[in-house]
Amino acid sequence: MLSNEELMQVKGGALSGAIIDAMVNMMNTIFDLGRALGTSIRRVISKKYCKMN
Protein backbone atom coordinates (compact mmCIF):
# COMPACT_ATOMS: atom_id res chain seq x y z
CA MET A 1 0.00 0.00 0.00
CA LEU A 2 1.26 3.49 -0.85
CA SER A 3 1.76 6.19 1.72
CA ASN A 4 0.26 9.67 1.32
CA GLU A 5 3.64 11.06 0.21
CA GLU A 6 3.99 8.38 -2.46
CA LEU A 7 0.44 8.98 -3.67
CA MET A 8 1.19 12.70 -4.09
CA GLN A 9 4.14 11.84 -6.38
CA VAL A 10 2.10 9.65 -8.75
CA LYS A 11 1.77 11.34 -12.12
CA GLY A 12 -0.97 10.43 -14.59
CA GLY A 13 -0.55 9.68 -18.27
CA ALA A 14 -0.72 12.37 -20.92
CA LEU A 15 -3.57 10.71 -22.83
CA SER A 16 -6.64 9.29 -21.21
CA GLY A 17 -8.96 6.69 -22.71
CA ALA A 18 -11.64 9.31 -23.36
CA ILE A 19 -9.26 11.50 -25.37
CA ILE A 20 -8.06 8.55 -27.45
CA ASP A 21 -11.66 7.47 -28.07
CA ALA A 22 -12.63 10.99 -29.18
CA MET A 23 -9.66 11.13 -31.57
CA VAL A 24 -10.55 7.74 -33.09
CA ASN A 25 -14.16 8.83 -33.55
CA MET A 26 -13.00 12.06 -35.20
CA MET A 27 -10.75 10.14 -37.61
CA ASN A 28 -13.60 7.76 -38.48
CA THR A 29 -15.85 10.73 -39.22
CA ILE A 30 -13.20 12.32 -41.45
CA PHE A 31 -12.71 9.05 -43.35
CA ASP A 32 -16.48 8.63 -43.76
CA LEU A 33 -16.81 12.16 -45.15
CA GLY A 34 -13.92 11.54 -47.55
CA ARG A 35 -15.47 8.27 -48.69
CA ALA A 36 -18.84 9.96 -49.28
CA LEU A 37 -17.22 12.83 -51.17
CA GLY A 38 -15.18 10.46 -53.32
CA THR A 39 -18.23 8.34 -54.10
CA SER A 40 -20.29 11.37 -55.10
CA ILE A 41 -17.50 12.72 -57.34
CA ARG A 42 -17.10 9.33 -59.01
CA ARG A 43 -20.85 9.02 -59.58
CA VAL A 44 -21.10 12.53 -61.08
CA ILE A 45 -18.14 11.94 -63.41
CA SER A 46 -19.41 8.55 -64.58
CA LYS A 47 -23.03 9.84 -64.71
CA LYS A 48 -24.22 6.68 -62.95
CA TYR A 49 -26.60 7.97 -60.34
CA CYS A 50 -30.23 7.30 -59.53
CA LYS A 51 -32.85 9.76 -60.68
CA MET A 52 -35.02 11.35 -58.03
CA ASN A 53 -38.74 10.60 -58.19
PDB file of C-alpha atoms in Angstrom:
ATOM      1  CA  MET A   1       0.000   0.000   0.000  1.00  0.00           C
ATOM      2  CA  LEU A   2       1.258   3.495  -0.850  1.00  0.00           C
ATOM      3  CA  SER A   3       1.756   6.191   1.725  1.00  0.00           C
ATOM      4  CA  ASN A   4       0.261   9.674   1.321  1.00  0.00           C
ATOM      5  CA  GLU A   5       3.638  11.058   0.215  1.00  0.00           C
ATOM      6  CA  GLU A   6       3.992   8.380  -2.461  1.00  0.00           C
ATOM      7  CA  LEU A   7       0.436   8.982  -3.669  1.00  0.00           C
ATOM      8  CA  MET A   8       1.189  12.701  -4.091  1.00  0.00           C
ATOM      9  CA  GLN A   9       4.139  11.836  -6.377  1.00  0.00           C
ATOM     10  CA  VAL A  10       2.104   9.654  -8.754  1.00  0.00           C
ATOM     11  CA  LYS A  11       1.769  11.340 -12.117  1.00  0.00           C
ATOM     12  CA  GLY A  12      -0.967  10.426 -14.589  1.00  0.00           C
ATOM     13  CA  GLY A  13      -0.551   9.678 -18.268  1.00  0.00           C
ATOM     14  CA  ALA A  14      -0.718  12.374 -20.916  1.00  0.00           C
ATOM     15  CA  LEU A  15      -3.571  10.709 -22.825  1.00  0.00           C
ATOM     16  CA  SER A  16      -6.641   9.289 -21.214  1.00  0.00           C
ATOM     17  CA  GLY A  17      -8.957   6.692 -22.709  1.00  0.00           C
ATOM     18  CA  ALA A  18     -11.638   9.312 -23.356  1.00  0.00           C
ATOM     19  CA  ILE A  19      -9.263  11.498 -25.373  1.00  0.00           C
ATOM     20  CA  ILE A  20      -8.061   8.552 -27.455  1.00  0.00           C
ATOM     21  CA  ASP A  21     -11.664   7.468 -28.073  1.00  0.00           C
ATOM     22  CA  ALA A  22     -12.627  10.986 -29.182  1.00  0.00           C
ATOM     23  CA  MET A  23      -9.655  11.126 -31.570  1.00  0.00           C
ATOM     24  CA  VAL A  24     -10.547   7.741 -33.090  1.00  0.00           C
ATOM     25  CA  ASN A  25     -14.162   8.830 -33.552  1.00  0.00           C
ATOM     26  CA  MET A  26     -13.003  12.055 -35.204  1.00  0.00           C
ATOM     27  CA  MET A  27     -10.749  10.139 -37.608  1.00  0.00           C
ATOM     28  CA  ASN A  28     -13.598   7.762 -38.476  1.00  0.00           C
ATOM     29  CA  THR A  29     -15.849  10.734 -39.216  1.00  0.00           C
ATOM     30  CA  ILE A  30     -13.203  12.324 -41.452  1.00  0.00           C
ATOM     31  CA  PHE A  31     -12.708   9.049 -43.346  1.00  0.00           C
ATOM     32  CA  ASP A  32     -16.480   8.625 -43.765  1.00  0.00           C
ATOM     33  CA  LEU A  33     -16.806  12.160 -45.148  1.00  0.00           C
ATOM     34  CA  GLY A  34     -13.923  11.539 -47.550  1.00  0.00           C
ATOM     35  CA  ARG A  35     -15.465   8.274 -48.688  1.00  0.00           C
ATOM     36  CA  ALA A  36     -18.843   9.958 -49.282  1.00  0.00           C
ATOM     37  CA  LEU A  37     -17.216  12.826 -51.174  1.00  0.00           C
ATOM     38  CA  GLY A  38     -15.175  10.458 -53.321  1.00  0.00           C
ATOM     39  CA  THR A  39     -18.227   8.344 -54.101  1.00  0.00           C
ATOM     40  CA  SER A  40     -20.287  11.367 -55.096  1.00  0.00           C
ATOM     41  CA  ILE A  41     -17.500  12.720 -57.335  1.00  0.00           C
ATOM     42  CA  ARG A  42     -17.101   9.326 -59.007  1.00  0.00           C
ATOM     43  CA  ARG A  43     -20.851   9.023 -59.577  1.00  0.00           C
ATOM     44  CA  VAL A  44     -21.102  12.527 -61.083  1.00  0.00           C
ATOM     45  CA  ILE A  45     -18.139  11.943 -63.406  1.00  0.00           C
ATOM     46  CA  SER A  46     -19.405   8.550 -64.576  1.00  0.00           C
ATOM     47  CA  LYS A  47     -23.027   9.845 -64.706  1.00  0.00           C
ATOM     48  CA  LYS A  48     -24.221   6.684 -62.950  1.00  0.00           C
ATOM     49  CA  TYR A  49     -26.598   7.967 -60.336  1.00  0.00           C
ATOM     50  CA  CYS A  50     -30.234   7.297 -59.533  1.00  0.00           C
ATOM     51  CA  LYS A  51     -32.847   9.761 -60.683  1.00  0.00           C
ATOM     52  CA  MET A  52     -35.020  11.351 -58.029  1.00  0.00           C
ATOM     53  CA  ASN A  53     -38.744  10.599 -58.194  1.00  0.00           C
TER      54      ASN A  53
END
